[in-house]
Structures are given as C-alpha cells and as structure tokens.
Amino acid sequence: MTVVSLSGVTPGFFLLGVVFILLVFGLLSFGILRMFQLRFRTGWFSFAGAVASGIIYAVVLDKWYL
C-alpha cells in the first residue's frame, strides 16, 4: 500500500467533481423516492435529469480538463 499524492488535483476540478456527485446521485435518489410514491412521471424526469447532468459533466470535463 502506497501513499497517494493529491497535489495535482486543482480546486476547480475537485469542486466540479463534488457538484457532479451531489447532483447526479441526488436526482437518482429523488427519482427512486418518487417511484416508490407512485409518482412515475416525476421519477422519470428525475432520472432524465441525472442522465442529462452526466452528459453535461462529460462534455465539461472533456473541454476543460482532458
């Protein structure tokens, strides 16, 4: 087991990752909650929002950091 250096991670990249994780998993959990409440339309919109957020994240990551 070795020590991992995080000195190469910029604050902007870190914040982008945090916002992405909170947004996508928040939308997924909200969608699952709405499905259990039998509000299928709102649940599917939340799932679509999570997918759209993932695509937007991939585009932003490709343009700014890769």
Short mmCIF file of C-alpha atoms in Angstrom, two decimals:
data_model
loop_
_atom_site.label_atom_id
_atom_site.label_comp_id
_atom_site.label_asym_id
_atom_site.label_seq_id
_atom_site.Cartn_x
_atom_site.Cartn_y
_atom_site.Cartn_z
CA MET A 1 0.00 0.00 0.00
CA THR A 2 1.41 3.36 -1.02
CA VAL A 3 0.71 6.99 -0.25
CA VAL A 4 -1.35 8.81 -2.88
CA SER A 5 -0.49 12.42 -3.64
CA LEU A 6 -3.46 14.68 -4.32
CA SER A 7 -1.35 17.74 -5.06
CA GLY A 8 -2.18 17.54 -8.77
CA VAL A 9 -5.91 17.99 -8.19
CA THR A 10 -6.92 21.59 -8.75
CA PRO A 11 -9.65 23.17 -6.60
CA GLY A 12 -11.84 23.74 -9.66
CA PHE A 13 -11.64 20.10 -10.68
CA PHE A 14 -12.40 19.00 -7.12
CA LEU A 15 -15.46 21.27 -6.89
CA LEU A 16 -16.69 20.12 -10.30
CA GLY A 17 -16.50 16.51 -9.15
CA VAL A 18 -18.28 17.24 -5.87
CA VAL A 19 -21.10 19.14 -7.56
CA PHE A 20 -21.49 16.38 -10.13
CA ILE A 21 -21.67 13.65 -7.49
CA LEU A 22 -24.20 15.56 -5.39
CA LEU A 23 -26.35 16.49 -8.39
CA VAL A 24 -26.48 13.12 -10.13
CA PHE A 25 -26.92 10.95 -7.06
CA GLY A 26 -29.39 13.42 -5.57
CA LEU A 27 -31.51 13.26 -8.72
CA LEU A 28 -31.28 9.46 -8.80
CA SER A 29 -32.36 9.10 -5.19
CA PHE A 30 -35.17 11.63 -5.71
CA GLY A 31 -36.32 9.65 -8.74
CA ILE A 32 -36.35 6.40 -6.77
CA LEU A 33 -38.28 8.09 -3.97
CA ARG A 34 -40.87 9.40 -6.42
CA MET A 35 -41.23 5.95 -7.98
CA PHE A 36 -41.98 4.45 -4.56
CA GLN A 37 -44.55 7.21 -4.03
CA LEU A 38 -46.17 6.14 -7.32
CA ARG A 39 -45.40 9.45 -8.99
CA PHE A 40 -43.88 7.90 -12.08
CA ARG A 41 -43.77 10.99 -14.26
CA THR A 42 -41.73 13.00 -11.74
CA GLY A 43 -39.49 9.98 -11.17
CA TRP A 44 -38.72 9.60 -14.86
CA PHE A 45 -37.99 13.33 -15.12
CA SER A 46 -35.51 12.97 -12.26
CA PHE A 47 -33.83 10.02 -13.99
CA ALA A 48 -33.66 12.03 -17.23
CA GLY A 49 -32.14 14.94 -15.29
CA ALA A 50 -29.48 12.64 -13.86
CA VAL A 51 -28.61 11.34 -17.33
CA ALA A 52 -28.53 14.87 -18.76
CA SER A 53 -26.30 16.01 -15.89
CA GLY A 54 -23.93 13.13 -16.56
CA ILE A 55 -23.70 14.04 -20.24
CA ILE A 56 -23.11 17.71 -19.42
CA TYR A 57 -20.44 16.71 -16.90
CA ALA A 58 -18.67 14.58 -19.51
CA VAL A 59 -18.69 17.46 -22.01
CA VAL A 60 -17.39 19.97 -19.44
CA LEU A 61 -14.73 17.53 -18.28
CA ASP A 62 -13.65 16.92 -21.87
CA LYS A 63 -13.44 20.63 -22.71
CA TRP A 64 -11.76 21.92 -19.54
CA TYR A 65 -9.68 19.12 -18.04
CA LEU A 66 -8.80 16.49 -20.65
#
